[in-house]
Amino acid sequence: MVKVIASSVRKGNVLEVEGKLYVVLTAQNFHPGKGTPVTQVDMRRIVDGVKVSERWRTTEQVERAFVEDVNFQYLYEDGEGFHFMNPESYDQIVVDADTMGDQKAYLQEGMTCILSMYNGIALALQLPRHVTLEIMETEPVVKGQTASSSYKPAILSNGLRTLVPPHINAGTRVVIATEDNSYVERAKD
């Protein structure tokens, strides 16, 4: 186990708290005007899937479990779960829906992801920072609406909702940030 300061904890990290392993779902640092800066962490216990929230001072030491980050290629989903293949050894692994969480909406066949492995078990998934998706439907442009001031709602090909600039129409391919589901740019393909 490695001790790290709480402010360096990120989504997907595996921590050991009171002898149990947890996967970090979200981590935010708060710096109030007065008082001590704190790190708010939402985690899922690996053993039973229970979600917990912890708050530490940003300078506190927390134990980070040693996990191996391995590149895997996403193959498909079936009743067993989500199937991934190690492109070097061709070993396949099945990851359950609880481990995938809400990130499963971004998976695309052939996509390379990083799985955090601990004793041969996949604990967490790290997606690429950006994915290219198609806009399925969006509202028409309102006359007088400027491109810089407002965004309009849109539904992506994976079913998620996001906000896009007024000039983007249905059928357009766009780049989306997987961390917060936000519009980055129009796809260049």
PDB file of C-alpha atoms in Angstrom:
ATOM      1  CA  MET A   1       0.000   0.000   0.000  1.00  0.00           C
ATOM      2  CA  VAL A   2       1.160   3.514  -0.809  1.00  0.00           C
ATOM      3  CA  LYS A   3       0.228   6.574   1.238  1.00  0.00           C
ATOM      4  CA  VAL A   4      -0.889   9.586  -0.814  1.00  0.00           C
ATOM      5  CA  ILE A   5      -2.387  12.932   0.171  1.00  0.00           C
ATOM      6  CA  ALA A   6      -6.176  13.102  -0.131  1.00  0.00           C
ATOM      7  CA  SER A   7      -6.133  15.934  -2.691  1.00  0.00           C
ATOM      8  CA  SER A   8      -4.378  13.658  -5.221  1.00  0.00           C
ATOM      9  CA  VAL A   9      -7.161  11.003  -5.188  1.00  0.00           C
ATOM     10  CA  ARG A  10      -8.898  10.661  -8.579  1.00  0.00           C
ATOM     11  CA  LYS A  11     -11.846   8.775 -10.061  1.00  0.00           C
ATOM     12  CA  GLY A  12     -10.941   5.117 -10.635  1.00  0.00           C
ATOM     13  CA  ASN A  13      -8.294   4.966  -7.868  1.00  0.00           C
ATOM     14  CA  VAL A  14      -8.500   2.071  -5.401  1.00  0.00           C
ATOM     15  CA  LEU A  15      -8.132   3.007  -1.717  1.00  0.00           C
ATOM     16  CA  GLU A  16      -7.833   0.904   1.421  1.00  0.00           C
ATOM     17  CA  VAL A  17      -9.912   2.334   4.259  1.00  0.00           C
ATOM     18  CA  GLU A  18     -10.093   0.416   7.575  1.00  0.00           C
ATOM     19  CA  GLY A  19      -8.847  -2.787   5.929  1.00  0.00           C
ATOM     20  CA  LYS A  20     -11.389  -2.777   3.063  1.00  0.00           C
ATOM     21  CA  LEU A  21     -10.845  -1.879  -0.597  1.00  0.00           C
ATOM     22  CA  TYR A  22     -12.900   0.888  -2.221  1.00  0.00           C
ATOM     23  CA  VAL A  23     -13.070   2.180  -5.808  1.00  0.00           C
ATOM     24  CA  VAL A  24     -13.314   5.982  -6.077  1.00  0.00           C
ATOM     25  CA  LEU A  25     -16.424   7.050  -8.039  1.00  0.00           C
ATOM     26  CA  THR A  26     -15.976  10.821  -7.659  1.00  0.00           C
ATOM     27  CA  ALA A  27     -13.398  13.023  -5.944  1.00  0.00           C
ATOM     28  CA  GLN A  28     -13.744  16.780  -5.456  1.00  0.00           C
ATOM     29  CA  ASN A  29     -11.514  19.249  -3.649  1.00  0.00           C
ATOM     30  CA  PHE A  30     -13.276  22.105  -1.819  1.00  0.00           C
ATOM     31  CA  HIS A  31     -11.396  25.250  -0.827  1.00  0.00           C
ATOM     32  CA  PRO A  32     -13.693  27.364   1.369  1.00  0.00           C
ATOM     33  CA  GLY A  33     -12.853  31.000   2.003  1.00  0.00           C
ATOM     34  CA  LYS A  34     -12.333  30.246   5.679  1.00  0.00           C
ATOM     35  CA  GLY A  35     -11.343  26.951   7.179  1.00  0.00           C
ATOM     36  CA  THR A  36      -9.438  23.933   5.981  1.00  0.00           C
ATOM     37  CA  PRO A  37      -9.621  22.706   2.368  1.00  0.00           C
ATOM     38  CA  VAL A  38     -11.226  19.256   2.174  1.00  0.00           C
ATOM     39  CA  THR A  39     -11.525  16.428  -0.348  1.00  0.00           C
ATOM     40  CA  GLN A  40     -14.992  14.852  -0.729  1.00  0.00           C
ATOM     41  CA  VAL A  41     -14.786  11.293  -2.080  1.00  0.00           C
ATOM     42  CA  ASP A  42     -17.660   8.991  -3.088  1.00  0.00           C
ATOM     43  CA  MET A  43     -16.540   5.348  -3.156  1.00  0.00           C
ATOM     44  CA  ARG A  44     -17.916   1.854  -3.741  1.00  0.00           C
ATOM     45  CA  ARG A  45     -16.779  -0.989  -1.489  1.00  0.00           C
ATOM     46  CA  ILE A  46     -15.440  -3.763  -3.725  1.00  0.00           C
ATOM     47  CA  VAL A  47     -16.599  -6.691  -1.583  1.00  0.00           C
ATOM     48  CA  ASP A  48     -20.329  -5.914  -1.475  1.00  0.00           C
ATOM     49  CA  GLY A  49     -20.875  -2.848  -3.675  1.00  0.00           C
ATOM     50  CA  VAL A  50     -21.981  -0.535  -0.834  1.00  0.00           C
ATOM     51  CA  LYS A  51     -21.462   3.135  -1.679  1.00  0.00           C
ATOM     52  CA  VAL A  52     -19.966   5.443   0.946  1.00  0.00           C
ATOM     53  CA  SER A  53     -18.866   9.069   1.145  1.00  0.00           C
ATOM     54  CA  GLU A  54     -15.762  10.229   2.965  1.00  0.00           C
ATOM     55  CA  ARG A  55     -14.384  13.690   3.633  1.00  0.00           C
ATOM     56  CA  TRP A  56     -10.709  14.238   4.441  1.00  0.00           C
ATOM     57  CA  ARG A  57      -8.559  17.322   4.881  1.00  0.00           C
ATOM     58  CA  THR A  58      -6.616  17.727   1.615  1.00  0.00           C
ATOM     59  CA  THR A  59      -3.301  17.167   3.429  1.00  0.00           C
ATOM     60  CA  GLU A  60      -4.399  13.938   5.190  1.00  0.00           C
ATOM     61  CA  GLN A  61      -2.703  10.694   4.145  1.00  0.00           C
ATOM     62  CA  VAL A  62      -4.860   7.910   2.649  1.00  0.00           C
ATOM     63  CA  GLU A  63      -3.731   4.431   1.603  1.00  0.00           C
ATOM     64  CA  ARG A  64      -3.855   3.700  -2.095  1.00  0.00           C
ATOM     65  CA  ALA A  65      -3.927  -0.002  -2.981  1.00  0.00           C
ATOM     66  CA  PHE A  66      -1.491  -1.208  -5.629  1.00  0.00           C
ATOM     67  CA  VAL A  67      -3.490  -2.053  -8.697  1.00  0.00           C
ATOM     68  CA  GLU A  68      -2.237  -2.820 -12.149  1.00  0.00           C
ATOM     69  CA  ASP A  69      -3.644  -0.662 -14.938  1.00  0.00           C
ATOM     70  CA  VAL A  70      -3.906  -2.825 -18.067  1.00  0.00           C
ATOM     71  CA  ASN A  71      -5.054  -1.849 -21.568  1.00  0.00           C
ATOM     72  CA  PHE A  72      -8.039  -3.914 -22.708  1.00  0.00           C
ATOM     73  CA  GLN A  73     -10.139  -3.801 -25.847  1.00  0.00           C
ATOM     74  CA  TYR A  74     -13.934  -3.804 -25.431  1.00  0.00           C
ATOM     75  CA  LEU A  75     -15.578  -6.643 -27.362  1.00  0.00           C
ATOM     76  CA  TYR A  76     -19.300  -6.957 -26.527  1.00  0.00           C
ATOM     77  CA  GLU A  77     -21.981  -7.168 -23.827  1.00  0.00           C
ATOM     78  CA  ASP A  78     -24.155 -10.193 -23.072  1.00  0.00           C
ATOM     79  CA  GLY A  79     -26.004 -11.763 -20.122  1.00  0.00           C
ATOM     80  CA  GLU A  80     -22.746 -12.471 -18.270  1.00  0.00           C
ATOM     81  CA  GLY A  81     -21.520  -8.880 -18.433  1.00  0.00           C
ATOM     82  CA  PHE A  82     -19.096  -6.807 -20.486  1.00  0.00           C
ATOM     83  CA  HIS A  83     -16.351  -8.711 -22.331  1.00  0.00           C
ATOM     84  CA  PHE A  84     -12.856  -7.263 -22.738  1.00  0.00           C
ATOM     85  CA  MET A  85      -9.726  -8.712 -24.358  1.00  0.00           C
ATOM     86  CA  ASN A  86      -6.078  -8.049 -23.557  1.00  0.00           C
ATOM     87  CA  PRO A  87      -4.608  -7.226 -27.016  1.00  0.00           C
ATOM     88  CA  GLU A  88      -1.150  -8.580 -26.045  1.00  0.00           C
ATOM     89  CA  SER A  89      -2.066 -11.962 -24.537  1.00  0.00           C
ATOM     90  CA  TYR A  90      -5.574 -12.344 -26.059  1.00  0.00           C
ATOM     91  CA  ASP A  91      -6.888 -13.229 -22.577  1.00  0.00           C
ATOM     92  CA  GLN A  92     -10.542 -12.301 -22.130  1.00  0.00           C
ATOM     93  CA  ILE A  93     -12.181 -10.977 -18.968  1.00  0.00           C
ATOM     94  CA  VAL A  94     -15.836 -10.371 -18.071  1.00  0.00           C
ATOM     95  CA  VAL A  95     -16.703  -7.262 -16.049  1.00  0.00           C
ATOM     96  CA  ASP A  96     -20.069  -7.014 -14.270  1.00  0.00           C
ATOM     97  CA  ALA A  97     -22.492  -4.104 -14.659  1.00  0.00           C
ATOM     98  CA  ASP A  98     -21.883  -2.814 -11.100  1.00  0.00           C
ATOM     99  CA  THR A  99     -18.180  -2.316 -11.824  1.00  0.00           C
ATOM    100  CA  MET A 100     -19.009  -0.564 -15.105  1.00  0.00           C
ATOM    101  CA  GLY A 101     -21.416   1.913 -13.499  1.00  0.00           C
ATOM    102  CA  ASP A 102     -22.728   4.713 -15.716  1.00  0.00           C
ATOM    103  CA  GLN A 103     -19.627   4.558 -17.933  1.00  0.00           C
ATOM    104  CA  LYS A 104     -21.089   1.646 -19.907  1.00  0.00           C
ATOM    105  CA  ALA A 105     -23.029   4.109 -22.096  1.00  0.00           C
ATOM    106  CA  TYR A 106     -19.759   5.268 -23.692  1.00  0.00           C
ATOM    107  CA  LEU A 107     -18.428   1.815 -24.614  1.00  0.00           C
ATOM    108  CA  GLN A 108     -17.980   1.229 -28.334  1.00  0.00           C
ATOM    109  CA  GLU A 109     -16.907  -2.011 -29.983  1.00  0.00           C
ATOM    110  CA  GLY A 110     -13.118  -2.128 -30.374  1.00  0.00           C
ATOM    111  CA  MET A 111     -12.538   0.777 -27.945  1.00  0.00           C
ATOM    112  CA  THR A 112      -9.325   0.566 -25.907  1.00  0.00           C
ATOM    113  CA  CYS A 113      -9.915   1.129 -22.183  1.00  0.00           C
ATOM    114  CA  ILE A 114      -7.809   0.790 -19.058  1.00  0.00           C
ATOM    115  CA  LEU A 115      -8.993  -1.746 -16.474  1.00  0.00           C
ATOM    116  CA  SER A 116      -7.591  -1.470 -12.962  1.00  0.00           C
ATOM    117  CA  MET A 117      -6.787  -5.066 -11.966  1.00  0.00           C
ATOM    118  CA  TYR A 118      -6.257  -6.340  -8.406  1.00  0.00           C
ATOM    119  CA  ASN A 119      -5.433 -10.057  -8.002  1.00  0.00           C
ATOM    120  CA  GLY A 120      -6.898 -10.818 -11.442  1.00  0.00           C
ATOM    121  CA  ILE A 121     -10.206  -9.020 -10.748  1.00  0.00           C
ATOM    122  CA  ALA A 122     -11.281  -5.883 -12.615  1.00  0.00           C
ATOM    123  CA  LEU A 123     -12.069  -3.173 -10.068  1.00  0.00           C
ATOM    124  CA  ALA A 124     -12.508  -0.049 -12.155  1.00  0.00           C
ATOM    125  CA  LEU A 125     -12.686   1.133 -15.742  1.00  0.00           C
ATOM    126  CA  GLN A 126     -10.982   4.198 -17.195  1.00  0.00           C
ATOM    127  CA  LEU A 127     -12.450   5.307 -20.516  1.00  0.00           C
ATOM    128  CA  PRO A 128     -10.670   7.432 -23.104  1.00  0.00           C
ATOM    129  CA  ARG A 129     -11.099  11.126 -22.249  1.00  0.00           C
ATOM    130  CA  HIS A 130     -13.119  11.801 -25.415  1.00  0.00           C
ATOM    131  CA  VAL A 131     -15.471   9.722 -27.572  1.00  0.00           C
ATOM    132  CA  THR A 132     -17.103  10.531 -30.909  1.00  0.00           C
ATOM    133  CA  LEU A 133     -20.879  10.115 -31.009  1.00  0.00           C
ATOM    134  CA  GLU A 134     -23.679  11.109 -33.365  1.00  0.00           C
ATOM    135  CA  ILE A 135     -26.447  13.553 -32.492  1.00  0.00           C
ATOM    136  CA  MET A 136     -29.758  11.679 -32.841  1.00  0.00           C
ATOM    137  CA  GLU A 137     -32.118  14.560 -32.178  1.00  0.00           C
ATOM    138  CA  THR A 138     -31.929  18.189 -31.166  1.00  0.00           C
ATOM    139  CA  GLU A 139     -34.103  21.271 -31.161  1.00  0.00           C
ATOM    140  CA  PRO A 140     -34.160  23.523 -34.233  1.00  0.00           C
ATOM    141  CA  VAL A 141     -32.160  26.760 -34.158  1.00  0.00           C
ATOM    142  CA  VAL A 142     -34.015  29.723 -32.689  1.00  0.00           C
ATOM    143  CA  LYS A 143     -33.588  32.853 -34.830  1.00  0.00           C
ATOM    144  CA  GLY A 144     -31.428  35.435 -33.114  1.00  0.00           C
ATOM    145  CA  GLN A 145     -29.674  32.892 -30.930  1.00  0.00           C
ATOM    146  CA  THR A 146     -25.919  33.462 -31.051  1.00  0.00           C
ATOM    147  CA  ALA A 147     -23.381  30.646 -31.056  1.00  0.00           C
ATOM    148  CA  SER A 148     -21.405  31.989 -28.097  1.00  0.00           C
ATOM    149  CA  SER A 149     -24.194  32.687 -25.628  1.00  0.00           C
ATOM    150  CA  SER A 150     -26.375  29.607 -25.449  1.00  0.00           C
ATOM    151  CA  TYR A 151     -26.442  25.886 -25.935  1.00  0.00           C
ATOM    152  CA  LYS A 152     -29.394  23.650 -26.795  1.00  0.00           C
ATOM    153  CA  PRO A 153     -30.234  20.157 -25.512  1.00  0.00           C
ATOM    154  CA  ALA A 154     -29.433  17.133 -27.702  1.00  0.00           C
ATOM    155  CA  ILE A 155     -29.744  13.355 -27.465  1.00  0.00           C
ATOM    156  CA  LEU A 156     -26.646  11.356 -28.403  1.00  0.00           C
ATOM    157  CA  SER A 157     -26.496   7.978 -30.185  1.00  0.00           C
ATOM    158  CA  ASN A 158     -25.778   6.286 -26.813  1.00  0.00           C
ATOM    159  CA  GLY A 159     -29.025   7.684 -25.342  1.00  0.00           C
ATOM    160  CA  LEU A 160     -27.419  10.297 -23.083  1.00  0.00           C
ATOM    161  CA  ARG A 161     -28.386  13.964 -23.112  1.00  0.00           C
ATOM    162  CA  THR A 162     -25.933  16.826 -23.499  1.00  0.00           C
ATOM    163  CA  LEU A 163     -25.860  20.489 -24.499  1.00  0.00           C
ATOM    164  CA  VAL A 164     -24.511  21.500 -27.917  1.00  0.00           C
ATOM    165  CA  PRO A 165     -24.019  24.833 -29.730  1.00  0.00           C
ATOM    166  CA  PRO A 166     -26.948  26.069 -31.871  1.00  0.00           C
ATOM    167  CA  HIS A 167     -25.214  25.265 -35.211  1.00  0.00           C
ATOM    168  CA  ILE A 168     -25.099  21.489 -34.456  1.00  0.00           C
ATOM    169  CA  ASN A 169     -27.966  19.524 -36.047  1.00  0.00           C
ATOM    170  CA  ALA A 170     -29.220  15.917 -35.914  1.00  0.00           C
ATOM    171  CA  GLY A 171     -26.877  13.542 -37.753  1.00  0.00           C
ATOM    172  CA  THR A 172     -23.739  15.536 -36.881  1.00  0.00           C
ATOM    173  CA  ARG A 173     -20.866  13.621 -35.270  1.00  0.00           C
ATOM    174  CA  VAL A 174     -19.457  15.366 -32.192  1.00  0.00           C
ATOM    175  CA  VAL A 175     -16.679  14.765 -29.666  1.00  0.00           C
ATOM    176  CA  ILE A 176     -17.933  14.346 -26.079  1.00  0.00           C
ATOM    177  CA  ALA A 177     -15.894  14.404 -22.842  1.00  0.00           C
ATOM    178  CA  THR A 178     -16.573  11.133 -20.977  1.00  0.00           C
ATOM    179  CA  GLU A 179     -15.867  12.638 -17.560  1.00  0.00           C
ATOM    180  CA  ASP A 180     -18.815  15.057 -17.506  1.00  0.00           C
ATOM    181  CA  ASN A 181     -20.763  14.307 -20.734  1.00  0.00           C
ATOM    182  CA  SER A 182     -20.004  17.751 -22.162  1.00  0.00           C
ATOM    183  CA  TYR A 183     -19.620  18.855 -25.791  1.00  0.00           C
ATOM    184  CA  VAL A 184     -15.976  19.377 -26.834  1.00  0.00           C
ATOM    185  CA  GLU A 185     -16.046  19.968 -30.600  1.00  0.00           C
ATOM    186  CA  ARG A 186     -17.473  18.842 -33.912  1.00  0.00           C
ATOM    187  CA  ALA A 187     -15.860  15.581 -35.084  1.00  0.00           C
ATOM    188  CA  LYS A 188     -13.233  16.003 -37.776  1.00  0.00           C
ATOM    189  CA  ASP A 189     -14.044  12.765 -39.646  1.00  0.00           C
TER     190      ASP A 189
END
